[in-house]
mmCIF file of C-alpha atoms in Angstrom:
data_model
loop_
_atom_site.group_PDB
_atom_site.id
_atom_site.type_symbol
_atom_site.label_atom_id
_atom_site.label_comp_id
_atom_site.label_asym_id
_atom_site.label_seq_id
_atom_site.Cartn_x
_atom_site.Cartn_y
_atom_site.Cartn_z
ATOM 1 C CA MET A 10 61.085 -16.328 -25.397
ATOM 2 C CA ARG A 11 57.460 -17.327 -25.462
ATOM 3 C CA GLY A 12 57.346 -17.390 -21.620
ATOM 4 C CA ARG A 13 58.537 -13.790 -21.363
ATOM 5 C CA GLN A 14 55.941 -12.585 -23.841
ATOM 6 C CA THR A 15 53.171 -14.380 -21.921
ATOM 7 C CA VAL A 16 54.245 -12.696 -18.671
ATOM 8 C CA ARG A 17 54.484 -9.356 -20.440
ATOM 9 C CA ASP A 18 51.002 -9.780 -21.972
ATOM 10 C CA MET A 19 49.566 -10.772 -18.593
ATOM 11 C CA PHE A 20 51.158 -7.711 -16.957
ATOM 12 C CA LEU A 21 49.769 -5.398 -19.645
ATOM 13 C CA SER A 22 46.300 -6.957 -19.291
ATOM 14 C CA MET A 23 46.367 -6.399 -15.529
ATOM 15 C CA ALA A 24 47.485 -2.788 -16.016
ATOM 16 C CA VAL A 25 44.600 -2.126 -18.431
ATOM 17 C CA ILE A 26 42.104 -3.709 -15.984
ATOM 18 C CA GLY A 27 43.550 -1.593 -13.144
ATOM 19 C CA LEU A 28 43.134 1.590 -15.189
ATOM 20 C CA VAL A 29 39.517 0.704 -16.042
ATOM 21 C CA VAL A 30 38.715 0.032 -12.365
ATOM 22 C CA ALA A 31 40.382 3.312 -11.312
ATOM 23 C CA ALA A 32 38.406 5.239 -13.950
ATOM 24 C CA ILE A 33 35.119 3.670 -12.831
ATOM 25 C CA TYR A 34 35.887 4.522 -9.197
ATOM 26 C CA MET A 35 36.668 8.132 -10.099
ATOM 27 C CA PHE A 36 33.482 8.695 -12.099
ATOM 28 C CA ILE A 37 30.919 6.905 -9.928
ATOM 29 C CA PRO A 38 29.631 9.226 -7.200
ATOM 30 C CA HIS A 39 30.277 8.099 -3.629
ATOM 31 C CA ASP A 40 30.057 9.804 -0.258
ATOM 32 C CA ASP A 41 32.880 8.843 2.102
ATOM 33 C CA LYS A 42 31.570 11.203 4.783
ATOM 34 C CA GLY A 43 27.999 9.854 4.817
ATOM 35 C CA ASP A 44 26.524 8.217 7.894
ATOM 36 C CA PRO A 45 26.519 4.445 7.318
ATOM 37 C CA VAL A 46 23.668 3.912 9.802
ATOM 38 C CA ARG A 47 20.284 4.485 8.216
ATOM 39 C CA ALA A 48 17.234 5.571 10.180
ATOM 40 C CA VAL A 49 14.230 3.242 10.115
ATOM 41 C CA ASP A 50 10.567 4.142 10.285
ATOM 42 C CA TYR A 51 9.157 1.947 13.037
ATOM 43 C CA ARG A 52 5.511 3.094 12.985
ATOM 44 C CA VAL A 53 4.116 0.081 11.131
ATOM 45 C CA GLU A 54 5.935 -2.441 13.333
ATOM 46 C CA LEU A 55 4.877 -0.510 16.432
ATOM 47 C CA ALA A 56 1.214 -0.587 15.405
ATOM 48 C CA THR A 57 1.485 -4.309 14.627
ATOM 49 C CA ALA A 58 3.154 -5.072 17.959
ATOM 50 C CA ARG A 59 0.571 -3.035 19.860
ATOM 51 C CA ARG A 60 -2.221 -5.072 18.256
ATOM 52 C CA ALA A 61 -0.509 -8.447 18.746
ATOM 53 C CA ALA A 62 1.285 -8.221 22.098
ATOM 54 C CA PRO A 63 -0.481 -9.322 25.298
ATOM 55 C CA TYR A 64 0.976 -6.290 27.104
ATOM 56 C CA PRO A 65 1.123 -2.512 26.512
ATOM 57 C CA VAL A 66 3.978 -2.001 24.032
ATOM 58 C CA VAL A 67 6.057 1.110 24.736
ATOM 59 C CA ALA A 68 7.868 3.474 22.392
ATOM 60 C CA PRO A 69 9.214 6.998 22.878
ATOM 61 C CA ALA A 70 6.634 9.727 22.354
ATOM 62 C CA GLU A 71 9.073 12.630 22.284
ATOM 63 C CA LEU A 72 12.849 12.749 22.550
ATOM 64 C CA ALA A 73 14.854 15.947 22.715
ATOM 65 C CA GLY A 74 17.774 16.208 20.310
ATOM 66 C CA GLU A 75 18.847 13.992 17.466
ATOM 67 C CA TRP A 76 17.831 10.418 18.249
ATOM 68 C CA LYS A 77 17.966 8.063 15.264
ATOM 69 C CA PRO A 78 15.839 4.878 15.215
ATOM 70 C CA THR A 79 18.003 2.121 13.718
ATOM 71 C CA SER A 80 16.248 -1.219 14.283
ATOM 72 C CA VAL A 81 12.832 -2.633 15.112
ATOM 73 C CA THR A 82 11.432 -6.144 15.592
ATOM 74 C CA TYR A 83 8.488 -7.892 17.187
ATOM 75 C CA LYS A 84 8.783 -11.654 17.633
ATOM 76 C CA ARG A 85 5.637 -13.271 18.905
ATOM 77 C CA GLN A 86 7.256 -16.740 19.047
ATOM 78 C CA SER A 87 10.089 -15.437 21.278
ATOM 79 C CA GLY A 88 8.086 -14.373 24.331
ATOM 80 C CA ASP A 89 6.314 -11.604 22.430
ATOM 81 C CA ALA A 90 9.656 -9.783 22.292
ATOM 82 C CA TRP A 91 9.556 -6.116 21.237
ATOM 83 C CA HIS A 92 12.823 -4.397 20.271
ATOM 84 C CA LEU A 93 13.387 -0.807 19.210
ATOM 85 C CA GLY A 94 16.990 0.377 18.764
ATOM 86 C CA PHE A 95 18.308 3.949 18.543
ATOM 87 C CA LEU A 96 21.491 5.947 18.303
ATOM 88 C CA ASP A 97 21.384 8.757 20.846
ATOM 89 C CA PRO A 98 22.612 12.321 20.081
ATOM 90 C CA ASP A 99 26.138 11.258 21.175
ATOM 91 C CA GLY A 100 26.191 8.288 18.774
ATOM 92 C CA GLU A 101 25.714 5.699 21.544
ATOM 93 C CA TYR A 102 23.335 2.761 21.247
ATOM 94 C CA VAL A 103 20.077 2.649 23.237
ATOM 95 C CA ALA A 104 17.443 -0.079 22.906
ATOM 96 C CA VAL A 105 13.962 -0.528 24.288
ATOM 97 C CA GLU A 106 13.233 -4.200 24.948
ATOM 98 C CA GLN A 107 10.043 -5.836 26.223
ATOM 99 C CA SER A 108 9.052 -9.465 26.627
ATOM 100 C CA THR A 109 6.889 -11.928 28.526
ATOM 101 C CA ALA A 110 9.887 -14.302 28.771
ATOM 102 C CA PRO A 111 11.243 -15.183 32.237
ATOM 103 C CA PRO A 112 12.783 -11.883 33.430
ATOM 104 C CA LYS A 113 16.148 -13.024 34.778
ATOM 105 C CA LYS A 114 17.259 -14.825 31.588
ATOM 106 C CA TYR A 115 15.620 -12.279 29.284
ATOM 107 C CA VAL A 116 17.334 -9.286 30.897
ATOM 108 C CA HIS A 117 20.673 -11.127 30.961
ATOM 109 C CA ASP A 118 20.334 -11.833 27.217
ATOM 110 C CA VAL A 119 19.199 -8.388 25.984
ATOM 111 C CA THR A 120 21.764 -6.568 28.124
ATOM 112 C CA GLN A 121 24.570 -8.855 26.954
ATOM 113 C CA LYS A 122 25.332 -10.306 30.404
ATOM 114 C CA ALA A 123 24.629 -7.307 32.625
ATOM 115 C CA VAL A 124 23.862 -7.981 36.297
ATOM 116 C CA ASP A 125 21.577 -6.285 38.802
ATOM 117 C CA THR A 126 23.568 -3.751 40.848
ATOM 118 C CA GLY A 127 20.966 -3.703 43.612
ATOM 119 C CA GLU A 128 20.490 0.020 42.999
ATOM 120 C CA THR A 129 17.364 1.694 41.660
ATOM 121 C CA GLN A 130 16.697 4.905 39.798
ATOM 122 C CA ARG A 131 13.466 6.885 39.741
ATOM 123 C CA VAL A 132 12.464 7.910 36.218
ATOM 124 C CA ALA A 133 9.215 9.762 35.488
ATOM 125 C CA GLY A 134 7.712 8.554 38.766
ATOM 126 C CA GLU A 135 8.636 4.881 38.171
ATOM 127 C CA GLU A 136 11.262 2.829 39.982
ATOM 128 C CA TRP A 137 13.780 1.158 37.633
ATOM 129 C CA GLN A 138 16.523 -1.324 38.572
ATOM 130 C CA ARG A 139 20.068 -0.455 37.473
ATOM 131 C CA TRP A 140 22.015 -3.222 35.772
ATOM 132 C CA GLU A 141 25.661 -3.070 34.627
ATOM 133 C CA GLY A 142 27.597 -5.292 32.279
ATOM 134 C CA PRO A 143 30.835 -5.516 30.358
ATOM 135 C CA LYS A 144 29.206 -3.991 27.269
ATOM 136 C CA TYR A 145 25.762 -2.591 28.147
ATOM 137 C CA SER A 146 24.194 -0.834 31.104
ATOM 138 C CA ALA A 147 20.441 -1.021 31.615
ATOM 139 C CA LEU A 148 17.401 0.282 33.397
ATOM 140 C CA VAL A 149 14.979 -2.573 34.074
ATOM 141 C CA ARG A 150 11.334 -2.426 35.120
ATOM 142 C CA PRO A 151 9.952 -5.877 35.829
ATOM 143 C CA GLY A 152 6.179 -6.242 35.780
ATOM 144 C CA ASP A 153 3.608 -8.961 36.316
ATOM 145 C CA ALA A 154 3.037 -9.613 32.610
ATOM 146 C CA VAL A 155 6.041 -7.977 30.922
ATOM 147 C CA THR A 156 9.616 -6.926 31.602
ATOM 148 C CA THR A 157 10.704 -3.594 30.127
ATOM 149 C CA VAL A 158 14.415 -2.902 29.599
ATOM 150 C CA VAL A 159 16.165 0.226 28.347
ATOM 151 C CA THR A 160 19.712 -0.851 27.583
ATOM 152 C CA GLY A 161 22.772 0.052 25.555
ATOM 153 C CA THR A 162 26.206 1.627 25.514
ATOM 154 C CA ALA A 163 24.830 5.048 26.465
ATOM 155 C CA SER A 164 25.119 6.627 29.909
ATOM 156 C CA TYR A 165 22.476 6.081 32.583
ATOM 157 C CA GLU A 166 21.442 9.693 31.929
ATOM 158 C CA ARG A 167 20.620 8.878 28.288
ATOM 159 C CA LEU A 168 18.967 5.580 29.268
ATOM 160 C CA ALA A 169 16.794 7.521 31.718
ATOM 161 C CA GLU A 170 15.962 10.064 29.014
ATOM 162 C CA MET A 171 14.669 7.228 26.846
ATOM 163 C CA ALA A 172 12.807 5.578 29.738
ATOM 164 C CA ALA A 173 11.093 8.898 30.571
ATOM 165 C CA ALA A 174 9.917 9.262 26.960
ATOM 166 C CA LEU A 175 8.278 5.817 26.792
ATOM 167 C CA GLU A 176 4.520 5.739 26.346
ATOM 168 C CA THR A 177 1.912 3.169 25.418
ATOM 169 C CA GLY A 178 -0.060 5.597 23.233
ATOM 170 C CA ASP A 179 -0.922 5.082 19.584
ATOM 171 C CA ASP A 180 1.839 7.291 18.118
ATOM 172 C CA GLY A 181 5.488 6.203 17.917
#
């Protein structure tokens, strides 16, 4: 008899806890339709990178449409690596990457195993290499002191739009 009462008491306790949790959920405001990706302000990191990097750090000056900056880093100890990530107006990922690291390995890493297609694309008067991979495509501009990569899940058209917007000016 005592065993049945213990089970019954445990069941009632769980039911009361369930009702309390349900009530809390109902009365605490939440937005199920909100965008889980938050925009970041990259101006401070951009200014820091431009002061610290041994090369001209690029960032988009103007982008048409709704581009959302989502991530930013500058890692001096990792080949002076600059990273600036965005979601394009279609919700695809686009990143600007720069580094003084050896180009072949660096590009392979930031493009998640993309390979040089042997093709080029002219963007804003500059010649960019086209790379393709299982996850990311990329436009790559190797230089003497720095390699610049525009990569992501977006189309080459969107990658080119980002590449055309890149400037070394003081505003981000």
